[in-house]
Amino acid sequence: MLAPQNAPKKEDFSLKEIKPKITGKAANTSGPSTTFDLVEQMQYLYVKFEKVRGLPPACHPYIEVNIGNYKATTQHLENNNQVFAFKRDKLQSNKVDILVKDKAAVVGDGTIGKFDFAVNEAQIRILPNSPFASQWVRLKDEKELKGAELLLAYWMGAQADGAFNEPYYADTASVVSGYGVSETHPKMYDFYYKLWYLRVNVIQAEDLVFRDMNNGKPREIFVKASVGRWVLRTKASQTKTDNPMWNEDLMFVVAEKFEDDLIVSVEEKVDNMGGSFTLGSCKIPLANVAKRNNAAAATAVKYNLEMMEKLEGKVKFASKIQMRVSLDGGYHVLDEPAHSISDYRPSAKALWKPKIGVLELGIISASTLKPVRPKNRVDAYCVAKYGPKWVKTRTVVDSRDPKWNEQYNWDVYDACTVITVAVFDNNHLESWDKSGGAMDLPIGKVKIRLSTLEAGKIYKNSFPLMVLQPSGLDKKGELQLVVRFSVDSMLNTLWTYTQPLMPKMHYLQPLSVDQMSILLQQAADAIALKLSKSEPPIRREVVDYVLDVKARSWSLRRARVNFERIVKVLDVFFWLIKKFDQARSWTNLWISIPVLVAFTILVVWPQTLIYSLIGALVYCVFVGIRSYPNRPKQIPHINTELSHLHTALPDVLDEELDPFPTRRTDVETLRRRYDRLRSIGLNIQTLLGDIATQGERVQSLLSWRDPRATSMFVISCVIAVFILSVVRFDAIVFLAGGYVLLPPIFRTRFPVYPQNLLRRMPAKTDVFV
């Protein structure tokens, strides 16, 4: 049957192999390549301007470069190096015209002097040779200025050239001008061992001075600590004395320069509306806090509390607070979800283990990108994150098929890690600091787990870029990547699989689930703050998208996926139960008879159990060897069927993408979501209640809540002790197992006596409403 002509075309979300023109080859040797062999070579004409001399003092010079239809200008030239890059295959002229102009000119176009050269005169720089030296060239006078000279250099080079990360690209400068050009530059952001956990162990306060006598009633005293914008507080200490105790940990994420201060205050709750009165506070510079790399307790220190207001006649002693404050370098600061962690190293560099290899990533290009802004234009760039090192490619302006051909590498310390590559549409090109909510919008991202890569093999793939929207899954284009994971020593790599995944402090002093949730948010804030202060910046919306900050939210679709994953894992157990029921029912003699014979052999000759285990292990070896030729050859990617991305209802997706707290105000939508959540909660409540009931029935066997049932159980235990003392254990197992495996005509179809007794036992459902 032919499909209807107006049927919508189904999107292709599969992973495709590509054949880029690269020189890289699969290698078993260690270390990264010395050349950019995972990307296509792109030749650029680099023109570097340094300074100009011989001009009048009142002149404000800038430079305009013209090559065919290309026209680009520098900023105000005051001894600042500025580099232009012109893509060789797009040059429409062999002549380069350089015009030095005066920004303050009021007559004409402001041209002061000019210089030109032919493109084929540019020398080719071959790495690792040093850069070409700049030369002074005489400007051809336009305004009868004599002796005006321009210091410049020009050459041919590729992406590996050291100037690649600095220039104003001609295709960008022709569309973007001013400070927005700096937003297009590629950049590496390296934040090794920058983040630490700050632990504030609040022990007790001494000699607090209160505002009133409180008539001997208990006071609610708590401690509030703040670092930057993050404020945490302890539980209230119910005390009648002026020496309340807490012994509670408050955890923060801080950056290694430790520019902030830790501010701790002791406060008394004064009403039920959250009001409090500060009894004293202290400020602790983070630069003075001791670092610790093990589980040894930090030294307890008493800090003086400064009074917010002095009460005459009542201040006799200085109030103090005793705390243990430390920077815990033995932890890894988690900044990503548990399923996509890119690094497990602790904060303290002294605890790092040797690296096991190198990850190389070639970001080739993207294709058929869809606009995500009202303007029908795409200004795309890529951000890649692995460990604390972030990279940002240059922005290719006004192109739905951008080509980057940029290569980066990272040291790898654990193969069971994930690299994230995301594509964004740059919305900050028209101004260096756009206000009013301008954001770089995501086009899609790719996650690659290193442990799924074969060592030394080059993977060349085109990944679909997908964005989940309330209307459904939308394919925004494709991203072409080349990946190679090289290991230094296969033996060392395999050894890491036997070591603890996290640093030892995570096991010696584990953090609670609530602490981890708060610390993840703090880490994302700290990283976003650092990257936003770089030039060019990586903004908060980019950091949140790469770190999957919004993934830690409620999703009915993900709940369904997780339920099906659990069912899939338990399929083998369900299969065994099904086969066992078939054996007990004797509907298939080819199953029932062998099971009965195998059970008899195991009971009569127990030593055969070890041989059975050996046979099972040999079978696993056989299956592993047989399946090796059919092992996955491609990088695992998003499974749209497993994720239910096509079957999820729009209302479910809208709820998943709705931020917390919700922004929806229409009552009908909120009521529908609430009722759906109540239905799910009812099922979970029923399941938990059934589990609790069964456990309480077991506990009631000896509780004498039902004296007749407990008497029967105690008497049954006495009889069981006598039987086990007289009859051989293997005989008991044989009789019990044989009864279970007997044909149904020899067994009762009703529950046996122990089951009947257990089901009649009381539970706590009788004593709560």
Coordinates of C-alpha atoms in Angstrom, one line a residue, residues 84-627:
F84 CA 42.4 39.4 10.6
A85 CA 41.9 35.9 9.1
F86 CA 40.6 35.5 5.5
K87 CA 39.7 32.0 4.3
R88 CA 41.9 31.2 1.3
D89 CA 39.2 29.4 -0.8
K90 CA 36.8 32.4 -0.5
L91 CA 39.1 35.2 -1.5
Q92 CA 37.7 36.9 -4.6
S93 CA 40.8 39.0 -5.4
N94 CA 44.5 38.6 -5.3
K95 CA 45.0 42.2 -4.0
V96 CA 44.7 43.2 -0.4
D97 CA 44.0 46.9 0.2
I98 CA 44.8 48.3 3.7
L99 CA 43.4 51.8 4.5
V100 CA 44.4 53.7 7.6
K101 CA 41.6 56.1 8.6
D102 CA 41.0 58.7 11.1
K103 CA 37.8 58.1 13.2
A104 CA 37.7 61.8 14.2
A105 CA 37.7 63.0 10.6
V106 CA 34.8 65.2 9.6
V107 CA 35.5 65.6 5.9
G108 CA 35.6 62.7 3.4
D109 CA 36.0 59.1 4.4
G110 CA 38.9 59.9 6.8
T111 CA 41.5 58.0 4.9
I112 CA 45.1 58.9 6.0
G113 CA 47.2 56.5 4.1
K114 CA 47.1 53.1 2.5
F115 CA 49.1 50.0 1.7
D116 CA 48.5 47.0 -0.5
F117 CA 50.1 43.6 -1.3
A118 CA 49.3 40.6 -3.4
V119 CA 47.9 37.4 -1.7
N120 CA 50.5 35.3 -3.4
E121 CA 53.3 37.3 -1.8
A122 CA 52.3 36.0 1.6
Q123 CA 54.7 33.4 2.9
I124 CA 53.4 30.0 4.2
R125 CA 54.1 29.3 7.8
I126 CA 55.1 25.7 8.5
L127 CA 54.8 24.7 12.1
P128 CA 56.6 24.4 14.5
N129 CA 58.5 27.3 13.0
S130 CA 58.3 30.6 14.9
P131 CA 55.9 33.3 13.8
F132 CA 57.0 35.8 11.1
A133 CA 58.4 39.0 12.4
S134 CA 56.3 42.2 11.8
Q135 CA 57.7 44.9 9.6
W136 CA 57.3 48.6 9.3
V137 CA 55.8 49.6 5.9
R138 CA 55.4 53.1 4.6
L139 CA 51.9 54.3 4.0
K140 CA 51.0 56.0 0.7
D141 CA 50.0 59.5 1.8
E142 CA 46.5 60.7 1.2
K143 CA 46.8 64.0 3.1
E144 CA 50.5 64.9 2.4
L145 CA 51.7 63.2 5.6
K146 CA 55.3 62.2 5.4
G147 CA 56.9 59.3 7.3
A148 CA 53.7 57.6 8.4
E149 CA 54.3 53.9 8.9
L150 CA 52.3 50.8 9.8
L151 CA 53.7 47.8 11.7
L152 CA 52.2 44.6 10.3
A153 CA 52.8 41.0 9.3
Y154 CA 50.9 38.7 6.9
W155 CA 51.3 35.0 6.1
M156 CA 49.4 31.9 5.1
G157 CA 48.6 29.4 7.9
A158 CA 46.1 26.8 9.0
Q159 CA 44.1 26.1 12.2
A160 CA 47.2 24.9 14.1
D161 CA 48.6 28.4 13.8
G162 CA 48.9 30.2 17.1
A163 CA 47.0 33.2 15.8
F164 CA 43.9 31.1 15.0
N165 CA 42.3 31.9 18.3
E166 CA 42.8 35.6 18.1
P167 CA 41.7 37.0 14.8
Y168 CA 38.7 38.9 13.5
Y169 CA 37.5 36.5 10.8
A170 CA 36.6 38.2 7.6
D171 CA 33.2 36.4 7.2
T172 CA 32.3 37.5 10.7
A173 CA 33.6 41.1 10.4
S174 CA 31.6 41.6 7.3
V175 CA 28.4 41.0 9.3
V176 CA 29.3 42.0 12.9
S177 CA 31.2 45.0 14.0
G178 CA 32.4 46.6 17.2
Y179 CA 32.7 44.7 20.4
G180 CA 30.4 42.0 19.1
V181 CA 33.3 40.6 17.1
S182 CA 35.0 39.4 20.3
E183 CA 32.0 37.2 20.9
T184 CA 33.0 35.1 17.8
H185 CA 36.5 34.1 18.9
P186 CA 37.3 30.5 19.9
K187 CA 38.6 30.0 23.4
M188 CA 39.8 27.3 25.9
Y189 CA 38.7 27.7 29.5
D190 CA 40.9 25.5 31.8
F191 CA 39.7 25.2 35.4
Y192 CA 41.9 22.5 36.8
Y193 CA 41.5 22.0 40.6
K194 CA 39.5 25.3 40.9
L195 CA 36.5 24.2 42.9
W196 CA 36.6 22.9 46.5
Y197 CA 34.1 21.9 49.1
L198 CA 34.0 24.2 52.1
R199 CA 32.8 22.3 55.3
V200 CA 31.6 24.4 58.2
N201 CA 31.0 22.1 61.2
V202 CA 29.1 24.2 63.7
I203 CA 29.7 22.8 67.2
Q204 CA 28.3 25.2 69.8
A205 CA 28.0 28.8 70.9
E206 CA 29.2 30.2 74.2
D207 CA 28.1 33.0 76.4
L208 CA 25.4 34.3 74.2
V209 CA 23.7 37.6 75.2
F210 CA 19.9 37.7 74.7
R211 CA 17.7 40.6 74.3
D212 CA 15.3 39.6 77.1
M213 CA 15.0 37.1 79.9
N214 CA 12.3 35.0 78.1
N215 CA 11.0 33.9 81.5
G216 CA 12.9 30.6 81.4
K217 CA 11.2 29.3 78.2
P218 CA 13.2 27.4 75.6
R219 CA 14.8 29.5 72.9
E220 CA 15.1 28.5 69.2
I221 CA 18.7 29.4 68.3
F222 CA 20.2 28.6 64.9
V223 CA 23.4 29.4 62.9
K224 CA 23.3 31.0 59.5
A225 CA 26.3 30.8 57.2
S226 CA 26.8 32.5 53.8
V227 CA 29.3 32.5 51.0
G228 CA 28.6 34.8 48.1
R229 CA 24.8 34.5 47.3
W230 CA 24.4 31.1 49.0
V231 CA 23.0 31.1 52.5
L232 CA 22.6 27.9 54.6
R233 CA 21.3 27.5 58.2
T234 CA 21.4 24.8 60.8
K235 CA 18.4 23.3 62.6
A236 CA 17.1 25.3 65.6
S237 CA 18.7 24.3 68.9
Q238 CA 16.0 24.1 71.6
T239 CA 17.9 25.4 74.7
K240 CA 17.3 27.2 77.9
T241 CA 21.0 28.1 78.3
D242 CA 23.3 30.6 76.6
N243 CA 25.5 27.7 75.3
P244 CA 23.4 26.0 72.6
M245 CA 24.9 23.0 70.7
W246 CA 24.3 21.9 67.1
N247 CA 27.2 19.7 65.8
E248 CA 25.9 20.1 62.2
D249 CA 27.7 20.4 58.9
L250 CA 27.1 23.1 56.4
M251 CA 28.7 22.6 52.9
F252 CA 29.5 25.1 50.2
V253 CA 31.3 25.1 46.9
V254 CA 34.0 27.8 46.5
A255 CA 36.5 28.7 43.8
E256 CA 40.2 28.3 44.5
K257 CA 41.1 32.0 44.5
F258 CA 38.9 32.2 47.6
E259 CA 38.0 35.8 47.1
D260 CA 34.8 35.6 49.1
D261 CA 34.4 35.5 52.9
L262 CA 32.5 33.1 55.0
I263 CA 30.0 35.0 57.2
V264 CA 28.6 33.2 60.2
S265 CA 25.9 34.6 62.4
V266 CA 24.0 33.2 65.4
E267 CA 20.3 34.1 65.4
E268 CA 17.3 33.7 67.6
K269 CA 13.9 33.0 66.1
V270 CA 11.5 35.7 67.3
D271 CA 8.2 34.8 65.5
N272 CA 6.5 32.2 63.4
M273 CA 6.9 34.2 60.2
G274 CA 10.6 33.5 59.8
G275 CA 11.8 36.6 61.7
S276 CA 15.0 36.4 63.7
F277 CA 17.3 38.5 65.7
T278 CA 21.1 38.4 65.2
L279 CA 22.9 37.7 68.5
G280 CA 26.4 38.0 66.9
S281 CA 28.4 37.3 63.7
C282 CA 31.9 36.8 62.5
K283 CA 33.7 37.0 59.2
I284 CA 36.3 34.4 58.1
P285 CA 38.4 35.0 55.0
L286 CA 38.5 31.8 52.9
A287 CA 42.1 32.4 52.1
N288 CA 42.9 31.7 55.8
V289 CA 41.0 28.4 56.0
A290 CA 43.1 25.3 56.3
K291 CA 42.9 22.6 53.6
R292 CA 42.6 18.9 54.4
N293 CA 43.0 16.0 52.1
N294 CA 41.9 13.1 54.4
A295 CA 39.2 12.2 56.9
A296 CA 41.0 13.6 59.9
A297 CA 38.9 16.1 61.7
A298 CA 39.8 19.8 61.3
T299 CA 40.9 21.7 64.4
A300 CA 38.0 23.2 66.4
V301 CA 38.4 27.0 66.7
K302 CA 36.5 29.4 68.8
Y303 CA 35.6 32.6 66.9
N304 CA 34.6 35.9 68.6
L305 CA 31.0 37.0 67.7
E306 CA 30.6 40.7 67.0
M307 CA 27.4 42.1 68.5
M308 CA 25.0 43.9 66.2
E309 CA 24.0 46.2 69.1
K310 CA 25.5 46.5 72.5
L311 CA 23.2 46.2 75.5
E312 CA 24.5 48.3 78.3
G313 CA 25.0 46.5 81.6
K314 CA 24.5 43.1 80.0
V315 CA 27.7 42.5 78.1
K316 CA 30.2 40.9 80.5
F317 CA 31.9 38.3 78.4
A318 CA 32.5 38.1 74.6
S319 CA 30.2 35.6 72.9
K320 CA 32.0 32.9 70.9
I321 CA 31.1 30.2 68.4
Q322 CA 33.1 27.0 68.1
M323 CA 33.5 25.5 64.6
R324 CA 35.6 23.3 62.5
V325 CA 36.1 25.1 59.1
S326 CA 38.1 23.3 56.4
L327 CA 38.5 23.1 52.6
D328 CA 38.0 19.4 51.8
G329 CA 40.3 18.6 49.0
G330 CA 39.7 14.8 49.2
Y331 CA 36.3 15.1 47.5
H332 CA 35.5 15.5 43.8
V333 CA 33.3 18.5 43.3
L334 CA 30.3 17.1 41.4
D335 CA 28.9 19.5 38.8
E336 CA 27.2 17.0 36.5
P337 CA 24.4 14.4 36.8
A338 CA 25.7 11.0 38.0
H339 CA 25.1 9.3 34.6
S340 CA 27.3 11.8 32.7
I341 CA 30.2 12.7 34.9
S342 CA 33.3 13.7 33.0
D343 CA 35.9 13.6 35.8
Y344 CA 36.4 11.9 39.1
R345 CA 39.5 13.6 40.4
P346 CA 39.6 15.2 43.8
S347 CA 40.1 18.9 44.3
A348 CA 43.6 18.4 45.8
K349 CA 46.1 18.0 43.0
A350 CA 48.4 16.0 45.4
L351 CA 45.8 13.2 45.3
W352 CA 45.5 12.9 41.5
K353 CA 46.5 9.6 39.9
P354 CA 48.5 9.4 36.7
K355 CA 46.6 10.0 33.5
I356 CA 45.7 6.9 31.4
G357 CA 45.4 8.5 28.0
V358 CA 44.3 11.4 25.8
L359 CA 41.0 12.2 24.2
E360 CA 41.1 14.1 20.9
L361 CA 38.0 15.7 19.4
G362 CA 37.7 17.2 16.0
I363 CA 34.7 19.5 15.6
I364 CA 34.2 19.4 11.8
S365 CA 31.0 21.1 10.9
A366 CA 27.2 21.2 11.2
S367 CA 24.6 20.8 8.5
T368 CA 21.0 21.8 7.8
L369 CA 20.7 23.8 11.0
K370 CA 17.3 25.3 11.7
P371 CA 16.9 28.9 13.0
V372 CA 15.9 29.1 16.6
R373 CA 15.4 32.8 16.7
P374 CA 12.8 35.0 15.0
K375 CA 15.5 36.3 12.7
N376 CA 15.9 33.8 9.9
R377 CA 19.6 33.4 10.6
V378 CA 21.9 31.0 12.4
D379 CA 25.1 32.2 14.1
A380 CA 26.4 28.8 15.4
Y381 CA 29.2 27.9 17.7
C382 CA 30.1 24.8 19.7
V383 CA 30.9 24.3 23.4
A384 CA 32.6 21.1 24.6
K385 CA 33.2 20.1 28.2
Y386 CA 35.3 17.3 29.6
G387 CA 36.4 17.5 33.2
P388 CA 37.1 21.1 34.3
K389 CA 38.2 22.1 30.8
W390 CA 35.7 23.9 28.6
V391 CA 36.3 24.9 24.9
K392 CA 34.3 27.2 22.7
T393 CA 34.7 27.3 18.9
R394 CA 34.5 30.4 16.9
T395 CA 31.1 31.6 15.8
V396 CA 30.3 31.1 12.1
V397 CA 28.0 34.0 11.2
D398 CA 24.9 33.6 9.1
S399 CA 25.4 30.0 8.0
R400 CA 23.1 26.9 8.3
D401 CA 26.0 24.7 7.3
P402 CA 28.9 26.1 9.4
K403 CA 32.4 24.6 9.2
W404 CA 34.7 24.9 12.2
N405 CA 37.4 22.3 11.7
E406 CA 38.8 22.9 15.2
Q407 CA 40.6 20.2 17.2
Y408 CA 41.0 19.9 20.9
N409 CA 42.4 17.4 23.3
W410 CA 42.0 16.5 27.0
D411 CA 44.0 14.3 29.4
V412 CA 42.0 11.3 30.5
Y413 CA 42.2 9.9 34.1
D414 CA 39.3 7.5 33.9
A415 CA 37.7 5.8 30.9
C416 CA 34.3 5.6 32.4
T417 CA 33.6 9.3 31.8
V418 CA 31.5 11.3 29.3
I419 CA 32.3 14.3 27.1
T420 CA 29.5 16.7 26.1
V421 CA 29.4 18.8 22.9
A422 CA 26.6 21.3 22.4
V423 CA 25.7 23.7 19.6
F424 CA 24.3 27.1 20.3
D425 CA 23.0 30.1 18.3
N426 CA 24.9 33.2 19.3
N427 CA 22.6 36.0 20.3
H428 CA 25.2 38.5 21.4
L429 CA 26.9 39.6 18.2
E430 CA 25.2 43.0 17.8
S431 CA 26.4 44.3 21.1
W432 CA 29.2 43.3 23.5
D433 CA 26.7 43.4 26.5
K434 CA 23.1 42.8 25.5
S435 CA 20.6 43.4 28.2
G436 CA 16.9 42.6 28.3
G437 CA 17.1 38.8 28.5
A438 CA 19.1 38.0 25.4
M439 CA 20.2 34.4 25.5
D440 CA 22.2 32.0 23.4
L441 CA 19.7 29.4 22.4
P442 CA 20.6 25.7 22.2
I443 CA 20.4 23.8 18.9
G444 CA 21.3 20.4 20.4
K445 CA 24.0 18.4 22.1
V446 CA 25.9 15.1 22.0
K447 CA 27.2 13.0 24.8
I448 CA 30.0 10.4 24.2
R449 CA 31.1 7.9 26.8
L450 CA 34.8 7.1 26.5
S451 CA 34.5 3.6 27.8
T452 CA 32.5 2.7 24.6
L453 CA 35.4 3.8 22.4
E454 CA 38.0 1.4 21.2
A455 CA 41.6 2.6 22.0
G456 CA 43.3 4.2 19.0
K457 CA 40.3 4.0 16.7
I458 CA 39.0 7.1 14.9
Y459 CA 35.2 7.5 15.0
K460 CA 33.8 9.8 12.2
N461 CA 30.1 10.3 12.7
S462 CA 27.3 12.8 12.0
F463 CA 25.1 13.1 15.1
P464 CA 21.5 14.4 15.0
L465 CA 20.9 17.5 17.0
M466 CA 17.6 17.3 18.9
V467 CA 15.8 19.7 21.1
L468 CA 12.8 18.7 23.2
Q469 CA 9.9 21.1 22.9
P470 CA 6.3 21.1 24.2
S471 CA 5.2 20.1 20.6
G472 CA 7.5 17.1 20.6
L473 CA 11.1 16.2 19.5
D474 CA 12.5 18.6 17.0
K475 CA 15.6 17.8 14.9
K476 CA 17.6 21.0 14.5
G477 CA 20.3 19.6 12.2
E478 CA 23.4 17.4 12.4
L479 CA 26.8 17.8 13.9
Q480 CA 29.9 16.2 12.4
L481 CA 32.5 15.0 14.9
V482 CA 35.7 13.0 14.8
V483 CA 36.8 11.3 18.0
R484 CA 39.9 9.4 19.0
F485 CA 40.7 8.0 22.5
S486 CA 44.4 6.9 22.9
V487 CA 45.6 5.1 26.0
D488 CA 49.1 5.2 27.4
S489 CA 49.0 1.7 28.9
M490 CA 46.2 -0.8 28.5
L491 CA 47.2 -2.5 31.7
N492 CA 46.9 0.8 33.7
T493 CA 43.6 1.5 32.0
L494 CA 42.2 -1.9 33.0
W495 CA 43.5 -1.4 36.5
T496 CA 41.3 1.7 36.9
Y497 CA 38.3 -0.5 36.4
T498 CA 39.1 -2.2 39.7
Q499 CA 39.5 1.0 41.7
P500 CA 36.7 3.0 43.6
L501 CA 34.9 5.3 41.2
M502 CA 35.0 8.3 43.5
P503 CA 37.8 9.6 45.7
K504 CA 38.1 7.9 49.1
M505 CA 36.5 10.8 51.0
H506 CA 33.2 10.0 49.4
Y507 CA 33.2 6.7 51.2
L508 CA 34.9 7.7 54.4
Q509 CA 32.6 10.7 55.0
P510 CA 29.7 10.3 52.5
L511 CA 27.6 13.3 51.7
S512 CA 23.8 13.1 52.2
V513 CA 21.4 13.2 49.2
D514 CA 20.1 16.7 50.3
Q515 CA 23.7 18.0 50.6
M516 CA 24.5 16.6 47.1
S517 CA 21.5 18.3 45.6
I518 CA 22.4 21.7 47.0
L519 CA 26.1 21.3 46.2
L520 CA 25.3 20.5 42.5
Q521 CA 23.4 23.8 42.2
Q522 CA 26.3 25.6 43.9
A523 CA 28.9 24.1 41.6
A524 CA 26.8 25.1 38.5
D525 CA 26.6 28.7 39.9
A526 CA 30.4 28.8 40.6
I527 CA 31.3 27.6 37.1
A528 CA 28.8 29.9 35.5
L529 CA 30.2 32.9 37.5
K530 CA 33.8 32.1 36.5
L531 CA 33.0 31.5 32.8
S532 CA 30.9 34.6 32.6
K533 CA 33.9 36.7 33.6
S534 CA 36.1 35.3 30.8
E535 CA 36.5 37.0 27.5
P536 CA 34.6 35.9 25.4
P537 CA 32.2 34.7 28.1
I538 CA 30.3 31.5 28.3
R539 CA 26.9 32.6 29.8
R540 CA 24.7 31.0 32.4
E541 CA 22.2 29.5 29.9
V542 CA 25.0 27.7 28.1
V543 CA 26.4 26.3 31.4
D544 CA 23.0 25.1 32.5
Y545 CA 22.4 23.3 29.2
V546 CA 25.8 21.6 29.1
L547 CA 25.6 20.6 32.8
D548 CA 22.0 19.3 32.4
V549 CA 20.8 21.5 35.3
K550 CA 17.2 21.2 34.2
A551 CA 17.4 17.4 33.9
R552 CA 17.1 17.2 37.7
S553 CA 13.4 17.9 37.6
W554 CA 10.2 15.9 37.6
S555 CA 9.3 14.2 34.3
L556 CA 6.4 11.7 33.8
R557 CA 8.1 10.6 30.6
R558 CA 11.4 9.8 32.3
A559 CA 9.5 8.0 35.1
R560 CA 7.9 5.8 32.5
V561 CA 11.3 5.2 30.9
N562 CA 12.9 4.3 34.2
F563 CA 10.0 1.8 35.0
E564 CA 10.5 0.1 31.6
R565 CA 14.3 0.0 32.2
I566 CA 13.7 -1.8 35.5
V567 CA 11.3 -4.3 33.9
K568 CA 13.9 -4.9 31.2
V569 CA 16.6 -5.6 33.7
L570 CA 14.2 -8.0 35.6
D571 CA 13.2 -9.8 32.4
V572 CA 15.7 -12.6 33.1
F573 CA 14.2 -13.2 36.6
F574 CA 10.7 -13.1 35.2
W575 CA 11.8 -15.6 32.5
L576 CA 13.2 -17.9 35.2
I577 CA 10.1 -17.7 37.3
K578 CA 8.0 -18.5 34.2
K579 CA 10.1 -21.5 33.4
F580 CA 9.9 -22.7 37.0
D581 CA 6.1 -22.4 36.9
Q582 CA 6.1 -24.4 33.7
A583 CA 8.2 -27.1 35.4
R584 CA 5.9 -27.2 38.4
S585 CA 2.8 -27.3 36.2
W586 CA 4.1 -30.3 34.2
T587 CA 2.6 -28.9 31.0
N588 CA 5.9 -29.5 29.2
L589 CA 7.6 -32.7 30.2
W590 CA 10.8 -31.7 28.4
I591 CA 11.2 -29.0 31.0
S592 CA 9.7 -30.6 34.1
I593 CA 11.6 -33.9 34.0
P594 CA 15.1 -32.3 33.5
V595 CA 14.4 -29.8 36.3
L596 CA 13.4 -32.6 38.7
V597 CA 16.4 -34.7 37.8
A598 CA 18.8 -31.7 38.2
F599 CA 17.3 -30.9 41.6
T600 CA 17.7 -34.5 42.7
I601 CA 21.3 -34.6 41.6
L602 CA 22.2 -31.4 43.4
V603 CA 20.6 -32.7 46.7
V604 CA 22.2 -36.1 46.5
W605 CA 25.6 -34.9 45.3
P606 CA 26.0 -31.3 46.6
Q607 CA 29.5 -31.1 45.2
T608 CA 28.0 -30.9 41.7
L609 CA 26.9 -27.3 42.6
I610 CA 30.5 -26.1 42.2
Y611 CA 30.7 -27.8 38.8
S612 CA 27.4 -26.2 37.8
L613 CA 28.9 -22.8 38.7
I614 CA 32.0 -23.6 36.6
G615 CA 29.8 -24.5 33.7
A616 CA 27.9 -21.3 34.0
L617 CA 31.2 -19.3 34.0
V618 CA 32.4 -21.3 30.9
Y619 CA 29.1 -20.5 29.2
C620 CA 29.7 -16.7 29.9
V621 CA 33.1 -17.0 28.4
F622 CA 31.7 -18.7 25.3
V623 CA 29.0 -16.1 24.9
G624 CA 31.4 -13.3 25.3
I625 CA 33.8 -14.7 22.7
R626 CA 31.0 -15.5 20.3
S627 CA 29.5 -12.0 20.5

